[in-house]
Amino acid sequence: MVALAQYLAICDKRFFKSAIAELRKSELVDTGSIKRIYDREVFLVNSKDNQKTNPDLALEDFEFFDFVVKIDKAIVFSKNYAEIAKSVSEAVDKGKKFKIYVKKYESESAERAKDIEVAIGTEMERMGFLADLKKPEIAIFLVFLGDKIFIGKSAVGELERPKIIDWFRPSNVDDKDIGLNRASFKIAEAFNYFKVNPSKIKVAIDIGAAPGGWSYYLASKDIKVIAIDNALMDYETLCEKFKVIVISKISRGSAESIQNTIIGNGLKDVHRKNLSVSNIEIHQAQTMADLLKSYDIVQIKAPAEEAEKYMAYLKALHPGLLAIDINVKPKYGIETAKKFSQALDPEGIIITTLKFATMDTAGTISYAKNSMEDVANAIKIKKLPHNRKELTLFAYKK
């Protein structure tokens, strides 16, 4: 008989029922071992003994868990960092470069998580271990919960980034690439979780773009963005780094009106040179292509249903990504994704959020997957850390 492994699993308590149901349905989980140890968020669970191998639950593609790690040790809380470092060192290969990540849940420790990381890391370096905060080979996770410390680790591939146990700490993400608002984190998490390679995407369509969180992140990855939204974006922040043009509805004076509104809302003179507003009509695909040569973000200031008239021109740009984050019911969001997926080449990526009017999670997932099968392959749905009452759908265009 193979010895059972124990895991720490963390979910968003808003999806607590779905997360528990997912564990109970898994053929790899010993359902009798499921134990809730903090609120509706943190669980202990054993892998199932299948008489041959011990499956690694940390590698499983759970839809509703933000983080799963195998527990190497669970120790009693101590204020002595040297003692904690000794326990950690016993679970880590000394030849591997490491980085420590700490998450606290009502712990007896009064120290900040970041300070604990530094203190324990320093103790481990004194013991001869080599820290590497930029390219670690081993990510060490310490979860402080009550009077316990749970210790786990994960290998980090050469081209991978470590698992992130706490996406809500700015130090654990790339601030200069995100930084605009919560929406920026959602697209960053989607790229990370679904292993999207931004270097393979030249042009993206961002529907529901305002105030600009997703467009900001995509432009930071050197992706040209067609942003579609009738609302004004956060031009003040966007124009600090990027050149932006706003194409308004075709009416006399509309461009000047928008320009004055933007300036009135506080766009500084120093950044105004990075913003253009125009009421040019797009009559041909070349116009759109030419705009992308001069600007990082082209906003079509119109509702998505009006922007559909540009579909042929969008398709001519060969966008590699369709990104949608609009505050509508799932049915309308999926229909929007299906319509604009026409602009993608085969194997183009679709990322869209599914908003919940009610918490009919199972029904929403079933509807979304069945509907998207008409236009997409390899459909996956995931509750990402910065999703609230929503899930993220990922797929490839057929």
XYZ file of C-alpha atoms in Angstrom:
398
model
C 0.000 0.000 0.000
C 1.258 3.456 -0.941
C 1.415 6.015 1.877
C -1.258 8.674 1.517
C -0.256 12.284 0.961
C -2.002 15.174 2.711
C -2.732 18.473 0.967
C -3.727 21.983 1.894
C -6.439 23.353 -0.440
C -7.588 26.988 -0.464
C -10.752 28.275 -2.142
C -12.892 31.427 -2.299
C -15.624 31.043 0.309
C -18.193 32.435 -2.142
C -17.752 29.167 -4.065
C -17.469 26.971 -0.981
C -20.276 24.580 -1.969
C -18.948 24.109 -5.500
C -15.423 23.551 -4.170
C -16.576 20.846 -1.727
C -18.648 19.177 -4.457
C -15.597 19.166 -6.724
C -13.500 17.401 -4.080
C -16.201 14.807 -3.448
C -16.518 14.031 -7.169
C -12.775 13.620 -7.695
C -11.579 10.044 -8.155
C -8.217 11.061 -6.706
C -9.483 12.359 -3.358
C -10.144 10.324 -0.227
C -13.506 11.944 0.442
C -13.542 10.732 4.049
C -10.423 12.792 4.734
C -11.859 16.191 3.744
C -11.555 18.502 6.731
C -12.352 22.197 6.907
C -9.774 23.945 9.091
C -10.522 27.633 8.503
C -13.896 29.236 7.773
C -15.078 28.102 4.313
C -11.686 28.654 2.714
C -8.971 26.253 3.889
C -9.178 22.454 3.819
C -7.027 19.440 4.561
C -7.520 16.496 2.199
C -5.756 13.198 1.448
C -5.136 11.687 -1.957
C -6.847 8.347 -2.519
C -4.833 5.143 -2.205
C -5.183 3.403 -5.578
C -2.765 0.593 -4.627
C -0.277 1.594 -7.367
C 0.577 5.259 -7.319
C -0.052 8.212 -5.083
C -1.634 10.896 -7.325
C -0.363 14.447 -6.853
C -3.440 16.566 -6.166
C -1.352 19.724 -6.537
C -1.122 18.951 -10.257
C -4.848 18.430 -10.698
C -6.880 20.985 -12.609
C -9.421 21.951 -9.941
C -11.904 24.592 -11.106
C -12.734 26.082 -7.703
C -9.495 25.969 -5.728
C -7.076 28.876 -5.967
C -4.193 26.949 -4.433
C -3.355 23.318 -3.617
C -0.032 22.140 -2.190
C 1.233 18.893 -0.676
C 2.055 19.244 3.016
C 5.596 18.154 3.853
C 5.305 19.107 7.506
C 2.947 20.670 10.008
C 4.658 22.180 13.028
C 3.563 24.041 16.137
C 3.915 27.808 15.818
C 7.134 29.267 17.163
C 8.454 32.810 17.379
C 11.944 31.409 16.881
C 12.639 31.802 13.160
C 15.755 29.629 13.382
C 13.575 26.734 14.571
C 11.095 27.277 11.742
C 13.932 27.511 9.211
C 15.352 24.197 10.490
C 11.995 22.495 9.926
C 11.745 24.016 6.447
C 15.289 22.967 5.570
C 14.473 19.328 6.290
C 11.912 19.361 3.470
C 14.053 21.147 0.851
C 17.000 20.079 -1.311
C 19.969 22.221 -0.299
C 21.192 22.351 -3.885
C 18.058 24.129 -5.115
C 17.624 27.895 -5.135
C 14.531 28.831 -3.117
C 11.964 31.533 -2.493
C 9.580 31.602 0.485
C 5.898 32.546 0.346
C 3.896 33.079 3.545
C 0.118 33.218 3.971
C -1.503 33.955 7.353
C -4.957 33.007 8.637
C -5.632 34.303 12.168
C -2.187 33.188 13.207
C -0.565 33.661 16.598
C 2.176 35.513 14.739
C 1.851 39.302 14.838
C 4.513 39.806 12.159
C 3.726 40.758 8.573
C 3.917 37.900 6.073
C 6.661 39.699 4.130
C 8.765 40.168 7.271
C 8.406 36.468 8.107
C 9.567 35.539 4.604
C 12.664 37.685 4.963
C 13.488 36.430 8.469
C 13.170 32.715 7.633
C 14.949 33.178 4.312
C 17.852 34.856 6.114
C 18.089 31.955 8.574
C 18.138 29.445 5.716
C 20.919 31.348 3.961
C 22.931 31.137 7.174
C 22.467 27.381 6.953
C 23.978 27.348 3.472
C 20.809 27.446 1.352
C 20.720 29.777 -1.656
C 17.814 32.194 -2.054
C 16.794 33.505 -5.465
C 13.803 35.849 -5.474
C 13.659 36.223 -9.258
C 14.272 32.707 -10.597
C 13.853 30.176 -7.791
C 13.959 26.457 -8.483
C 11.852 25.655 -5.419
C 8.914 27.658 -4.074
C 8.444 27.088 -0.329
C 4.974 27.767 1.072
C 4.333 28.427 4.747
C 0.714 28.741 5.865
C 0.328 30.174 9.390
C -3.036 29.126 10.799
C -3.807 29.417 14.497
C -1.042 27.639 16.435
C 0.135 25.643 13.375
C 2.470 26.230 10.463
C 1.916 24.094 7.374
C 4.986 23.649 5.178
C 4.843 22.688 1.508
C 6.873 23.209 -1.639
C 6.629 23.169 -5.407
C 9.284 22.792 -8.081
C 9.547 25.707 -10.498
C 10.381 24.987 -14.145
C 12.925 27.110 -15.972
C 10.256 28.975 -17.954
C 7.576 28.947 -15.275
C 6.719 31.274 -12.432
C 6.069 29.874 -8.940
C 2.562 29.130 -7.762
C 1.168 32.191 -6.053
C -0.453 31.541 -2.700
C -1.667 35.113 -2.166
C -2.522 37.099 -5.300
C -3.745 39.966 -3.136
C -0.234 40.941 -2.082
C 1.291 43.362 -4.619
C 4.767 41.975 -3.909
C 3.704 38.645 -5.396
C 2.829 40.065 -8.804
C 4.535 42.225 -11.380
C 3.304 45.683 -10.371
C 4.606 47.524 -13.403
C 2.662 45.194 -15.699
C -0.571 45.291 -13.725
C -1.192 48.243 -11.461
C -4.366 49.799 -12.922
C -7.216 48.087 -11.039
C -8.592 44.729 -9.890
C -9.502 43.808 -13.469
C -5.815 43.880 -14.388
C -5.194 41.085 -11.919
C -7.923 38.924 -13.469
C -6.299 38.932 -16.903
C -2.837 38.476 -15.342
C -4.095 35.440 -13.426
C -5.693 34.039 -16.591
C -2.414 34.350 -18.513
C -0.561 32.683 -15.642
C -3.020 29.839 -14.996
C -3.757 28.975 -18.634
C -0.077 29.403 -19.588
C -0.673 32.010 -22.281
C 2.504 33.086 -24.068
C 2.075 36.841 -24.765
C 4.927 36.873 -27.283
C 2.748 34.840 -29.650
C -0.056 37.433 -29.608
C 0.399 40.533 -31.751
C -3.116 41.986 -31.601
C -5.924 41.575 -29.033
C -9.567 42.629 -28.973
C -10.689 43.831 -25.524
C -14.479 44.081 -25.192
C -15.845 45.921 -22.164
C -12.472 47.621 -21.951
C -13.251 50.645 -19.752
C -11.696 51.774 -17.514
C -8.781 49.919 -19.082
C -7.395 47.276 -16.716
C -7.157 44.511 -19.314
C -5.959 46.849 -22.082
C -3.244 48.175 -19.775
C -2.002 44.682 -18.963
C -2.072 43.538 -22.586
C -0.268 46.653 -23.838
C 2.354 46.085 -21.129
C 3.041 42.735 -22.810
C 3.708 44.524 -26.145
C 0.335 43.462 -27.533
C -1.539 45.984 -29.702
C -5.083 46.416 -28.366
C -8.422 47.186 -30.021
C -10.463 48.295 -26.999
C -14.243 48.322 -27.460
C -16.357 50.229 -24.939
C -18.728 53.179 -25.062
C -17.484 54.449 -21.695
C -14.451 56.634 -21.117
C -11.268 54.821 -20.093
C -8.674 55.846 -17.511
C -6.660 57.861 -20.016
C -4.640 59.515 -17.275
C -3.042 56.184 -16.309
C -3.011 54.605 -19.767
C -1.283 57.595 -21.364
C 1.549 57.536 -18.838
C 2.901 54.500 -20.723
C 0.986 54.113 -23.973
C -0.220 56.011 -27.013
C -4.013 55.887 -27.206
C -6.519 56.967 -29.829
C -10.256 57.170 -29.214
C -12.514 56.731 -32.240
C -15.904 58.200 -31.420
C -19.283 57.859 -33.066
C -19.502 59.808 -36.273
C -21.154 63.109 -35.411
C -19.997 66.684 -35.770
C -18.224 67.912 -32.674
C -18.202 64.522 -30.926
C -14.416 64.244 -30.965
C -13.983 67.734 -29.517
C -16.615 67.018 -26.863
C -14.869 63.823 -25.773
C -11.486 65.584 -25.733
C -12.855 68.343 -23.497
C -14.489 65.786 -21.168
C -11.224 63.887 -20.836
C -9.246 67.050 -20.105
C -11.937 68.174 -17.683
C -11.558 64.878 -15.824
C -7.923 65.678 -15.105
C -5.712 64.451 -17.925
C -2.395 66.184 -17.269
C -0.771 68.237 -20.007
C 2.346 66.077 -19.811
C 0.398 63.003 -20.963
C -1.982 64.684 -23.395
C 0.444 64.185 -26.264
C -0.116 60.426 -25.926
C -3.875 60.771 -26.488
C -5.735 61.440 -29.723
C -9.485 61.658 -30.248
C -10.961 61.361 -33.718
C -14.326 60.923 -35.391
C -12.805 59.329 -38.479
C -14.908 56.647 -40.080
C -13.241 53.291 -40.671
C -14.065 52.331 -44.245
C -11.361 49.754 -44.801
C -9.183 47.268 -42.968
C -6.035 49.241 -43.791
C -7.280 52.168 -41.685
C -7.376 49.949 -38.588
C -3.971 48.455 -39.379
C -2.458 51.915 -39.856
C -3.822 53.063 -36.499
C -2.138 50.127 -34.761
C 1.191 51.159 -36.284
C 0.964 54.542 -34.540
C -0.906 53.663 -31.332
C -0.671 50.998 -28.623
C -4.400 51.089 -27.806
C -7.164 51.960 -30.270
C -10.483 52.498 -28.496
C -13.627 52.134 -30.562
C -15.946 54.211 -28.386
C -19.178 52.361 -29.039
C -21.206 49.517 -27.515
C -20.113 46.047 -28.598
C -23.233 45.546 -30.716
C -22.390 48.674 -32.754
C -18.746 47.647 -33.097
C -19.856 44.435 -34.832
C -19.953 46.401 -38.093
C -16.129 46.411 -37.970
C -15.937 42.599 -37.826
C -14.355 42.165 -41.264
C -11.753 44.816 -40.462
C -10.961 43.235 -37.122
C -10.567 39.838 -38.777
C -8.053 41.316 -41.233
C -5.792 42.199 -38.278
C -5.484 38.472 -37.375
C -5.949 39.049 -33.633
C -4.581 36.272 -31.457
C -6.760 37.012 -28.432
C -10.378 37.913 -27.738
C -10.709 39.194 -24.153
C -14.146 40.005 -22.725
C -15.052 41.373 -19.304
C -18.532 42.879 -19.407
C -21.004 43.169 -16.551
C -23.873 41.243 -18.124
C -25.629 37.935 -17.566
C -23.680 34.842 -18.725
C -25.967 34.228 -21.721
C -25.269 37.665 -23.217
C -21.545 37.379 -22.416
C -21.313 34.019 -24.187
C -23.230 35.331 -27.220
C -20.812 38.267 -27.424
C -17.859 35.875 -27.273
C -19.338 33.707 -30.038
C -19.982 36.701 -32.321
C -16.569 38.299 -31.941
C -14.743 34.962 -32.136
C -15.399 35.299 -35.880
C -12.546 37.815 -35.916
C -10.017 35.251 -34.625
C -7.957 32.895 -36.724
C -8.213 29.172 -35.840
C -6.465 28.491 -32.516
C -6.936 32.100 -31.454
C -7.458 32.432 -27.689
C -10.765 33.379 -26.056
C -10.819 34.605 -22.446
C -14.121 35.818 -21.021
C -15.584 36.250 -17.562
C -18.944 34.708 -16.660
C -20.870 36.937 -14.261
C -23.409 35.464 -11.853
C -26.825 37.043 -11.391
C -27.545 34.056 -9.126
C -25.085 31.503 -7.775
C -26.310 28.715 -10.058
C -22.727 27.696 -10.631
C -23.322 24.266 -12.156
C -26.028 25.541 -14.502
C -23.901 28.471 -15.676
C -20.880 26.270 -16.368
C -22.967 23.717 -18.269
C -24.596 26.408 -20.400
C -21.306 28.161 -21.162
C -19.459 25.000 -22.196
C -22.317 23.669 -24.331
C -22.802 27.014 -26.077
C -19.119 27.648 -26.764
C -18.623 24.191 -28.297
C -20.064 25.618 -31.527
C -17.053 27.889 -32.025
C -14.296 26.712 -29.672
C -12.168 23.768 -28.553
C -10.406 22.863 -25.303
C -12.876 24.850 -23.206
C -11.852 25.327 -19.578
C -13.510 27.227 -16.753
C -11.664 28.373 -13.652
C -12.384 30.384 -10.535
C -9.339 32.674 -10.437
C -8.314 34.451 -7.226
C -9.517 37.926 -8.281
C -12.800 36.655 -9.682
C -15.619 37.629 -7.340
C -19.120 36.488 -8.307
C -17.740 35.307 -11.618
C -15.672 32.604 -13.304
C -13.200 32.804 -16.186
C -13.672 30.821 -19.397
C -10.705 29.959 -21.609
C -10.870 28.339 -25.043
C -9.277 28.108 -28.476
C -11.166 29.176 -31.595
C -12.073 26.245 -33.869
